[in-house]
């Protein structure tokens, strides 16, 4: 795949009369924020434009971004001049509406994920960008668009969220420069952050308390392990989705290098793993047929919690005692506070 | 008080041979990061320089910033050419070492807090800055200093922490531009953030779980109230200091406008209040002789928890039912998700 210049993409979009925007399933703030900002600005230019979501549900804390910009009805634009995928580039990332994307006269992808072999009419893939939102801002620049505050705030939501509030490794100089630009368009970081982060379900906090009460420390506290069981969902009124983010809370404990959280759902067990400094949980997840990133990975185990827990526990002790030993031999720093 | 130009302050500091740096008590990351970055760079210029802390203890998660830059011994420099207060300007903010500050041949304050009547030989007070760290970077610029990575990371810790990871209202364009500059000096946002935020004591998480298990919702869930009792410290192994931050977790609950957390310590009760969108908790704290900011305030109640809890509960219901009503009449937005 050869990257197009952003100017070429801007030109095609400027000339289009109808633009359908796509993003990936399991939408996060970057997916929703980037796609909604695009459609809002395309409409201001007088174009017919919608975000066509793959998913029918949007997370509660992202709904403030939607306005009337989104739909799940592929017939909303019969024959779009351009189909534009943002924060996604392969149709496997939006399977329900993949055919509609393919039907576009011109297909474009603007993404910051590494991709394998996608090659649309135009592609702008930059894995060094912290968020697709940064690329959308660049696109606005080349198109001469001064975004409305609502669009700018959607991009701020995208960027702040995908960089973990500027805490992840993908935070770059460009990330901060993008946000400085967004300030020119009147963003209110506090209002956006309240909307994104300050709407936690009480059931979720209660579920987290249960996970904390069950946590156990292995290998001198370098591994923390806990679980979410059907019984705990029942006790707290939470649903399995509320388990999102709890494994990161466990990782935040002092001295912890690896957090392991097992979640029970429909008789299966889902493993969720996080690493703090130098440890690699992707390799561990692969032991159970899973995968992911070095610092965040997961797997599915076709066993009940009762069977899966001791299996994973034993494997974690075995795998990481060796891994930690090798890290120490290699003299790898494992953080200032560890 | 008249502000000096940063260039004047830079000139005085460039000419000084010995500089003692001061910051406020109850040190946060801005206090420690800003003061340590200054001393590190002053020493690189060949000057004799120390941070003279008011406090003898530094929070665990800030120790990585200290190096050998700090002391609590006022005799470390007998007669400093310059005493420089950063993130603080009034001697009441560092009472234990106030006399030493006053003994400086030249006294300078660089601060982003509103001050009343301080007037040293040189003052640079900018309440619009998100953190003192932003002002220190500006000072480095006028002094022609290219900070080492360690100093730049100390300033990143200062800025990211004092702006609540760029989520508070004090986050400005200048904040982001400062961080973009710090990227030029090689900061690793992820490593700094891990050191700052990923060393939570397990006892603290357990204490939080207890607070969550006791929380009650008032006024249709717009107030959440909970407590931390001696009994809970005992059960979890936590100390009162571990209660820090728990009230913010409570505020993050969906629909909550005001979080009230009462903490028991030595027979007294400390109230900690947080507001989300338009509510004002300073006014509420003042009912109990306390104070603070509109969104974060507190008070001390000379009663046991058993007596204080129903008092505060009743006052909160009375005060905020009226306040919410007035806000609604005034048509004030209380956030996208409320």
XYZ file of C-alpha atoms in Angstrom:
676
model
C 0.000 0.000 0.000
C 1.194 3.457 -0.882
C 0.133 6.416 1.237
C -1.597 9.258 -0.560
C -0.795 12.821 0.342
C -3.368 14.384 2.673
C -3.785 17.173 0.098
C -4.983 14.653 -2.507
C -7.526 13.252 -0.057
C -8.655 16.752 0.879
C -9.195 17.562 -2.785
C -11.321 14.446 -3.409
C -13.429 15.144 -0.329
C -13.858 18.809 -1.272
C -15.217 17.772 -4.664
C -17.567 15.059 -3.363
C -21.246 15.847 -2.894
C -22.055 12.866 -0.666
C -19.733 11.251 1.840
C -20.476 8.240 4.021
C -18.092 7.835 6.950
C -17.261 4.472 8.559
C -15.421 3.499 11.694
C -14.551 0.350 13.611
C -16.813 -1.842 15.732
C -16.645 -1.647 19.543
C -16.441 2.089 19.132
C -14.229 4.102 21.426
C -13.989 7.886 21.728
C -11.502 8.124 18.847
C -13.846 6.206 16.524
C -16.937 8.202 17.472
C -15.214 11.573 17.882
C -13.248 11.430 14.633
C -16.142 10.223 12.509
C -18.663 12.669 13.983
C -16.296 15.643 13.600
C -15.863 14.774 9.918
C -19.584 14.539 9.186
C -20.375 17.721 11.085
C -17.845 19.674 9.036
C -18.783 18.017 5.735
C -22.391 19.085 6.335
C -21.268 22.642 7.073
C -19.718 22.583 3.606
C -23.159 21.701 2.216
C -22.446 18.050 1.551
C -24.780 15.166 2.238
C -22.975 13.205 4.910
C -23.577 10.615 7.640
C -21.572 8.345 9.895
C -22.747 4.804 9.172
C -22.024 2.865 12.370
C -21.317 -0.832 12.368
C -22.654 -1.104 15.910
C -26.215 -0.341 16.894
C -25.238 0.689 20.431
C -22.995 3.566 21.502
C -21.497 3.607 24.986
C -23.345 5.954 27.360
C -20.383 8.282 27.823
C -19.933 8.801 24.059
C -23.527 9.714 23.220
C -22.882 13.421 23.751
C -20.794 13.323 20.566
C -23.513 11.943 18.299
C -25.979 14.752 17.638
C -27.918 13.738 14.527
C -24.761 12.828 12.668
C -24.980 9.038 12.827
C -27.132 6.203 11.593
C -27.040 2.427 11.327
C -29.104 2.416 8.140
C -26.928 1.769 5.066
C -29.601 3.165 2.728
C -29.200 6.662 4.178
C -27.141 7.614 1.127
C -27.972 5.524 -1.921
C -24.754 5.879 -3.929
C -22.164 7.836 -1.964
C -19.516 9.657 -3.984
C -16.994 8.800 -1.291
C -16.868 6.162 1.427
C -14.353 7.245 4.050
C -13.136 4.909 6.796
C -11.596 6.631 9.805
C -9.751 5.009 12.718
C -10.217 1.834 10.665
C -9.106 0.754 7.244
C -9.958 -2.901 6.733
C -13.561 -3.938 6.139
C -13.172 -6.645 8.786
C -13.262 -3.758 11.247
C -16.849 -2.907 10.200
C -18.238 -6.209 8.870
C -21.964 -5.383 9.020
C -21.580 -2.416 6.694
C -18.573 -3.627 4.691
C -20.599 -4.075 1.476
C -21.819 -0.513 1.676
C -18.243 0.732 2.054
C -17.188 -1.274 -0.979
C -20.026 0.253 -2.995
C -18.504 3.752 -2.755
C -17.340 5.232 -6.049
C -14.156 6.255 -4.252
C -12.913 4.550 -1.071
C -10.576 6.285 1.362
C -8.994 5.186 4.640
C -7.541 7.586 7.227
C -6.161 5.561 10.100
C -3.441 5.320 12.722
C -3.504 1.520 13.078
C -0.900 -0.685 11.441
C -2.620 -2.443 8.548
C -1.736 -5.450 6.466
C -2.789 -5.226 2.871
C -5.642 -2.796 2.468
C -5.297 -0.645 -0.621
C -8.188 1.685 -1.402
C -8.231 4.457 -3.975
C -6.714 6.744 -1.318
C -5.007 5.808 1.939
C -3.465 7.865 4.677
C -2.147 5.505 7.334
C 0.124 6.938 10.013
C 0.797 4.542 12.902
C 2.892 7.217 14.604
C -0.213 9.317 15.278
C -1.608 9.028 18.798
C -5.199 9.057 17.549
C -7.161 9.179 14.310
C -8.374 12.533 15.642
C -4.915 14.011 14.979
C -5.157 12.930 11.329
C -8.657 14.374 10.978
C -7.362 17.724 12.228
C -4.602 17.540 9.623
C -7.254 16.816 6.998
C -9.315 19.830 8.136
C -6.181 21.951 7.796
C -5.499 20.962 4.204
C -9.196 21.427 3.368
C -9.141 24.930 4.868
C -11.799 23.984 7.416
C -12.026 25.917 10.697
C -13.975 23.434 12.801
C -16.868 24.470 14.994
C -16.378 24.064 18.712
C -18.469 20.875 18.677
C -16.204 19.287 16.075
C -13.075 20.455 17.869
C -14.347 18.978 21.123
C -15.096 15.685 19.379
C -11.466 15.630 18.209
C -10.256 16.491 21.704
C -12.304 13.575 23.057
C -10.717 11.370 20.378
C -7.145 12.414 21.103
C -7.270 12.633 24.895
C -8.979 9.286 25.146
C -6.820 7.332 22.679
C -3.630 8.576 24.341
C -4.928 7.683 27.807
C -5.073 11.365 28.707
C -1.620 11.891 27.268
C -0.147 9.140 29.423
C 0.475 6.408 26.843
C 3.573 5.900 24.750
C 1.722 7.067 21.642
C 1.649 10.631 23.000
C 3.913 12.749 20.814
C 4.794 16.342 20.165
C 2.229 16.266 17.361
C -0.430 15.182 19.872
C 0.174 18.258 22.015
C 0.399 20.567 19.013
C -2.941 19.228 17.780
C -4.551 20.006 21.136
C -3.010 23.485 21.167
C -4.691 24.048 17.788
C -8.000 22.730 19.134
C -7.804 25.371 21.887
C -7.996 27.982 19.123
C -11.403 26.539 18.252
C -12.742 27.045 21.771
C -12.621 23.563 23.307
C -13.497 23.171 26.986
C -11.260 20.314 28.159
C -13.021 20.118 31.498
C -16.505 19.802 30.016
C -15.389 17.126 27.534
C -13.557 15.189 30.246
C -16.541 15.324 32.587
C -18.737 13.947 29.831
C -16.254 11.190 28.932
C -15.056 10.068 32.334
C -17.451 11.277 35.012
C -20.378 9.015 34.286
C -19.351 5.767 35.887
C -22.190 3.417 36.797
C -22.350 2.815 40.557
C -22.708 -0.886 39.748
C -19.306 -0.723 38.088
C -17.679 0.742 41.211
C -19.333 -1.974 43.262
C -18.084 -4.652 40.873
C -14.595 -3.212 41.143
C -14.836 -3.373 44.923
C -15.649 -7.055 44.626
C -12.626 -7.608 42.383
C -10.446 -5.740 44.901
C -11.757 -7.872 47.754
C -10.782 -11.022 45.851
C -7.372 -9.924 44.586
C -4.334 -12.027 45.373
C -0.677 -11.174 44.922
C 1.786 -13.575 43.339
C 5.582 -13.488 42.916
C 6.188 -10.978 45.706
C 3.406 -8.683 44.546
C 4.657 -8.351 40.977
C 1.510 -10.092 39.739
C -1.964 -9.224 40.957
C -4.782 -11.577 40.047
C -8.516 -11.384 40.525
C -11.791 -12.455 38.964
C -15.316 -11.357 38.097
C -17.873 -14.119 38.555
C -21.543 -14.500 37.692
C -22.203 -14.376 41.416
C -20.471 -10.983 41.650
C -22.511 -9.569 38.768
C -25.645 -10.699 40.545
C -24.589 -9.281 43.906
C -23.682 -5.842 42.475
C -26.242 -5.500 39.698
C -23.398 -5.050 37.213
C -23.138 -6.637 33.768
C -19.976 -8.162 32.267
C -19.327 -4.980 30.243
C -18.907 -3.086 33.511
C -15.711 -5.068 34.014
C -14.045 -2.796 31.427
C -11.165 -0.879 32.981
C -10.971 -2.856 36.220
C -7.820 -4.682 35.129
C -6.109 -1.298 34.654
C -7.043 -0.337 38.218
C -5.370 -3.508 39.430
C -2.235 -2.769 37.414
C -2.006 0.670 39.046
C -1.061 -0.961 42.365
C 2.430 -0.205 43.611
C 4.961 -2.889 42.753
C 2.628 -4.674 40.343
C 4.137 -5.455 36.955
C 1.340 -7.651 35.587
C -2.402 -7.618 36.288
C -4.517 -10.672 35.477
C -8.299 -10.456 35.565
C -10.526 -13.396 34.677
C -14.132 -12.699 33.736
C -16.852 -15.336 33.739
C -19.539 -15.129 31.074
C -21.879 -17.841 29.779
C -19.775 -20.649 31.160
C -16.617 -19.390 29.474
C -13.763 -17.404 30.994
C -12.218 -14.344 29.427
C -8.690 -13.413 30.443
C -7.629 -9.779 30.479
C -3.958 -8.975 31.032
C -2.062 -5.710 31.517
C 1.654 -5.009 31.914
C 3.146 -1.904 33.495
C 6.746 -1.328 32.481
C 8.819 -3.931 30.683
C 6.734 -7.098 30.999
C 4.970 -8.487 27.931
C 1.444 -9.863 28.334
C 0.832 -10.543 24.634
C 3.213 -13.502 24.791
C 1.373 -14.750 27.886
C -2.042 -14.400 26.223
C -0.750 -16.412 23.269
C -0.223 -19.392 25.622
C -4.041 -19.542 25.758
C -4.591 -18.851 22.075
C -5.172 -15.151 22.675
C -3.261 -12.058 21.630
C -3.156 -8.281 21.655
C -0.497 -5.717 22.423
C 2.614 -6.059 24.583
C 1.032 -4.087 27.423
C -2.628 -5.092 26.978
C -3.758 -8.519 25.813
C -6.516 -11.062 26.321
C -7.772 -14.562 25.609
C -10.842 -16.772 25.763
C -10.718 -20.004 27.751
C -13.392 -22.596 27.063
C -13.706 -23.532 30.717
C -15.652 -22.349 33.711
C -14.009 -19.930 36.140
C -13.578 -22.749 38.624
C -11.426 -24.675 36.172
C -9.772 -21.741 34.432
C -8.607 -19.808 37.491
C -6.048 -22.315 38.816
C -4.833 -23.006 35.271
C -4.117 -19.356 34.562
C -2.720 -18.761 38.036
C -0.231 -21.573 37.671
C 0.722 -20.526 34.146
C 1.235 -16.913 35.247
C 3.566 -17.893 38.070
C 5.520 -20.213 35.794
C 5.718 -17.844 32.828
C 6.458 -14.591 34.628
C 8.905 -15.917 37.196
C 11.018 -16.846 34.190
C 10.278 -13.603 32.332
C 11.086 -11.402 35.339
C 14.325 -13.309 35.858
C 15.336 -12.691 32.251
C 14.426 -9.004 32.522
C 16.610 -8.688 35.592
C 19.499 -10.434 33.873
C 19.126 -8.090 30.941
C 19.209 -5.232 33.456
C 15.974 -3.800 32.114
C 14.599 -0.981 34.170
C 11.166 -1.820 35.439
C 10.246 1.672 36.450
C 11.237 4.240 39.017
C 8.881 3.058 41.715
C 9.083 -0.695 41.406
C 2.277 43.930 43.619
C 3.760 44.582 40.209
C 4.853 41.683 38.032
C 8.437 41.700 36.868
C 9.267 40.638 33.353
C 10.513 37.043 33.135
C 13.630 38.404 31.396
C 14.528 40.458 34.491
C 14.154 37.392 36.696
C 16.214 35.303 34.291
C 18.997 37.915 34.404
C 19.092 37.965 38.216
C 19.201 34.171 38.370
C 21.879 33.982 35.691
C 24.079 36.306 37.735
C 23.523 34.560 41.105
C 26.104 32.103 42.386
C 23.887 30.437 44.988
C 20.149 29.883 44.719
C 17.900 28.292 47.318
C 14.536 27.178 45.965
C 11.375 26.972 48.097
C 7.949 25.510 47.463
C 4.694 25.002 49.343
C 3.901 22.512 52.103
C 1.817 19.428 51.333
C 3.857 19.096 48.189
C 2.211 17.920 45.008
C 3.849 17.039 41.706
C 3.890 20.671 40.550
C 5.699 21.776 43.723
C 8.265 18.975 43.616
C 8.664 18.835 39.835
C 9.045 22.581 39.315
C 11.486 23.087 42.182
C 13.627 20.064 41.322
C 13.810 20.996 37.620
C 15.061 24.456 38.602
C 17.800 23.184 40.905
C 18.940 20.546 38.447
C 19.396 23.162 35.735
C 20.951 25.755 38.071
C 23.557 23.179 39.055
C 24.264 22.407 35.392
C 25.088 26.112 35.071
C 27.672 25.660 37.865
C 25.649 27.337 40.594
C 25.304 26.141 44.159
C 21.636 25.246 44.430
C 19.216 23.199 46.538
C 15.503 22.837 47.033
C 14.822 23.536 50.703
C 11.610 21.657 51.481
C 9.219 22.775 54.167
C 8.046 19.186 54.624
C 10.251 16.367 55.800
C 8.235 13.741 53.936
C 7.687 13.432 50.187
C 4.822 11.297 48.870
C 5.975 7.888 47.611
C 4.983 8.572 44.031
C 6.994 11.811 43.843
C 10.288 10.445 45.158
C 11.490 9.599 41.674
C 11.804 13.337 41.032
C 14.103 14.094 43.958
C 17.556 12.787 43.065
C 20.019 14.588 45.381
C 18.437 17.951 44.662
C 16.531 18.482 47.898
C 17.147 18.960 51.598
C 15.257 20.003 54.706
C 18.338 21.590 56.269
C 18.231 25.411 56.055
C 21.978 25.665 56.654
C 22.759 23.956 53.352
C 23.552 27.379 51.846
C 24.624 29.903 54.466
C 23.798 33.165 52.680
C 22.044 32.490 49.401
C 22.317 35.157 46.713
C 18.745 34.401 45.689
C 15.825 32.732 47.439
C 13.322 31.646 44.819
C 9.812 30.478 45.730
C 8.067 28.425 43.058
C 4.403 27.297 43.014
C 4.183 29.416 46.180
C 4.751 33.067 46.924
C 3.684 33.769 50.496
C 5.847 32.606 53.391
C 2.752 31.155 55.051
C 3.003 28.489 52.374
C 6.377 27.322 53.753
C 6.278 28.383 57.428
C 9.072 26.149 58.741
C 11.645 27.683 56.383
C 10.101 31.158 56.046
C 12.952 32.863 57.928
C 15.496 31.341 55.629
C 13.581 32.623 52.610
C 13.477 36.104 54.108
C 17.244 35.990 54.645
C 17.919 35.863 50.890
C 19.694 38.902 49.460
C 17.154 38.863 46.659
C 13.732 37.198 46.982
C 11.779 36.056 43.928
C 8.382 34.363 43.542
C 7.274 32.478 40.423
C 3.753 31.229 40.968
C 0.413 30.526 39.336
C -1.714 30.957 42.455
C -3.695 34.119 43.120
C -1.919 35.994 45.881
C -2.945 38.794 48.179
C -0.177 41.188 49.082
C 3.188 39.532 48.647
C 5.749 41.846 47.096
C 9.293 40.518 46.831
C 12.169 42.062 44.914
C 10.919 40.193 41.841
C 7.548 38.559 41.250
C 6.107 36.659 38.321
C 2.578 35.626 39.207
C 0.383 34.284 36.430
C -2.877 32.732 37.658
C -3.801 31.852 34.079
C -1.023 29.249 33.924
C -2.145 25.670 34.428
C 0.915 24.847 36.534
C 4.030 26.473 37.924
C 5.857 24.055 35.613
C 4.685 26.113 32.628
C 6.256 29.222 34.138
C 9.522 27.411 34.875
C 9.726 26.352 31.240
C 9.213 29.974 30.247
C 12.020 30.944 32.635
C 14.326 28.317 31.097
C 13.542 29.782 27.692
C 14.509 33.325 28.629
C 17.657 32.008 30.350
C 18.635 30.084 27.217
C 18.518 26.770 29.098
C 17.901 23.559 27.172
C 16.747 21.293 30.003
C 18.023 17.748 30.418
C 15.479 14.986 29.988
C 15.214 14.593 33.761
C 14.304 18.249 34.219
C 11.868 18.149 31.306
C 10.180 15.079 32.775
C 9.897 16.819 36.146
C 8.103 19.681 34.386
C 5.869 17.230 32.542
C 4.976 15.642 35.893
C 4.233 19.141 37.228
C 2.034 20.175 34.320
C 0.170 16.926 33.703
C -0.575 16.512 37.378
C -1.685 20.076 38.146
C -4.042 20.103 35.164
C -5.527 16.744 36.130
C -4.023 15.160 33.041
C -5.233 18.055 30.935
C -8.806 17.589 32.123
C -9.237 20.609 34.396
C -10.405 24.061 33.441
C -6.892 25.448 33.886
C -5.747 23.537 30.780
C -4.954 26.110 28.097
C -3.318 26.377 24.719
C -0.131 27.377 26.558
C -0.311 24.132 28.551
C -0.272 22.052 25.383
C 2.413 24.188 23.742
C 4.589 23.740 26.839
C 4.241 19.970 26.615
C 5.021 20.037 22.887
C 8.256 21.851 23.784
C 9.019 19.276 26.490
C 8.771 16.555 23.829
C 11.756 18.215 22.137
C 13.718 17.461 25.300
C 12.965 13.741 25.126
C 10.244 13.238 27.738
C 8.644 9.807 28.028
C 5.035 10.584 29.033
C 4.288 6.934 29.704
C 7.231 6.416 32.073
C 6.438 9.585 34.010
C 2.748 8.703 34.237
C 3.525 5.174 35.436
C 5.743 6.595 38.150
C 3.160 9.195 39.203
C -0.055 7.226 39.012
C 0.686 3.512 38.935
C 1.859 3.034 42.497
C -1.381 2.885 44.401
C -1.242 1.123 47.764
C -3.482 -1.963 47.823
C -4.740 -0.722 51.205
C -6.005 2.382 49.465
C -7.999 0.362 46.937
C -9.435 -1.671 49.805
C -10.370 1.502 51.671
C -12.061 2.802 48.541
C -14.041 -0.428 48.300
C -15.273 0.140 51.827
C -16.324 3.689 50.946
C -18.148 2.364 47.877
C -19.937 -0.272 49.955
C -21.206 2.460 52.311
C -22.203 5.057 49.731
C -25.721 6.408 49.710
C -27.443 8.523 47.091
C -29.465 11.608 47.955
C -31.683 13.931 45.883
C -32.292 11.421 43.090
C -28.636 10.472 42.875
C -27.352 14.009 42.404
C -25.524 13.746 45.722
C -23.442 10.749 46.716
C -22.312 10.515 50.317
C -19.999 8.126 52.110
C -17.561 7.940 54.996
C -14.209 6.590 56.115
C -14.214 5.445 59.728
C -11.500 4.329 62.171
C -13.020 0.871 61.894
C -12.518 0.897 58.105
C -8.867 1.943 58.438
C -8.371 -0.931 60.827
C -10.124 -3.464 58.615
C -8.177 -2.510 55.476
C -4.809 -1.600 56.972
C -5.089 1.856 55.386
C -4.223 5.163 57.049
C -6.295 8.382 56.810
C -3.965 9.742 54.109
C -5.027 6.870 51.855
C -8.437 8.506 51.689
C -6.966 11.078 49.270
C -8.693 10.880 45.897
C -11.600 8.709 46.989
C -14.056 11.620 46.930
C -13.141 12.228 43.274
C -13.954 8.587 42.493
C -17.369 9.108 44.045
C -17.955 12.265 42.026
C -17.197 10.346 38.815
C -20.464 8.413 39.196
C -23.062 9.025 36.517
C -25.658 11.615 37.466
C -23.754 12.744 40.540
C -23.318 16.504 40.847
C -21.880 16.613 44.353
C -19.776 14.073 46.265
C -19.544 14.260 50.055
C -16.987 12.165 51.923
C -16.576 12.345 55.691
C -13.324 11.108 57.215
C -12.903 10.240 60.875
C -9.574 10.997 62.528
C -8.766 11.401 66.230
C -12.362 11.930 67.215
C -12.867 14.719 64.677
C -14.550 14.516 61.291
C -13.106 16.008 58.123
C -15.499 16.807 55.300
C -14.318 16.599 51.706
C -16.619 17.892 48.973
C -16.430 17.812 45.185
C -18.729 19.303 42.523
C -18.956 18.148 38.924
C -20.489 20.744 36.638
C -22.244 23.856 37.921
C -22.665 23.126 41.624
C -20.564 25.032 44.164
C -19.202 23.130 47.163
C -17.150 26.020 48.572
C -20.336 27.713 49.707
C -21.452 24.449 51.289
C -18.118 23.993 53.102
C -18.434 27.500 54.482
C -21.598 26.423 56.323
C -19.247 24.355 58.500
C -16.538 27.001 58.758
C -14.529 25.437 55.925
C -13.609 26.686 52.470
C -11.705 25.951 49.279
C -12.543 26.187 45.606
C -15.931 26.094 43.897
C -15.405 22.513 42.730
C -13.277 21.173 45.614
C -13.693 22.227 49.219
C -13.505 20.893 52.745
C -14.086 21.529 56.432
C -13.299 20.244 59.903
C -16.133 19.326 62.238
C -15.368 19.039 65.938
C -17.624 16.030 66.363
C -17.348 12.295 66.040
C -18.483 10.645 62.810
C -21.592 9.378 64.549
C -22.682 12.926 65.328
C -21.292 14.630 62.232
C -22.706 12.301 59.563
C -26.429 13.034 60.084
C -25.675 16.760 60.478
C -23.856 16.979 57.161
C -26.337 14.707 55.434
C -29.269 16.873 56.459
C -27.425 20.090 55.566
C -26.469 18.711 52.143
C -30.048 17.770 51.307
C -31.323 21.140 52.472
C -28.617 23.233 50.817
C -28.369 21.479 47.481
C -32.069 20.875 46.894
C -32.324 24.678 46.935
C -29.124 25.174 44.910
C -30.141 22.654 42.227
C -33.547 24.300 41.972
C -31.940 27.703 41.426
C -29.571 26.271 38.832
C -32.516 24.792 36.965
C -34.386 28.063 37.064
C -31.314 29.846 35.767
C -31.250 27.246 32.987
C -27.646 26.399 33.715
C -26.353 23.420 31.845
C -25.254 20.752 34.225
C -23.329 18.743 31.686
C -24.033 16.613 28.671
C -24.573 13.379 30.564
C -26.502 14.486 33.599
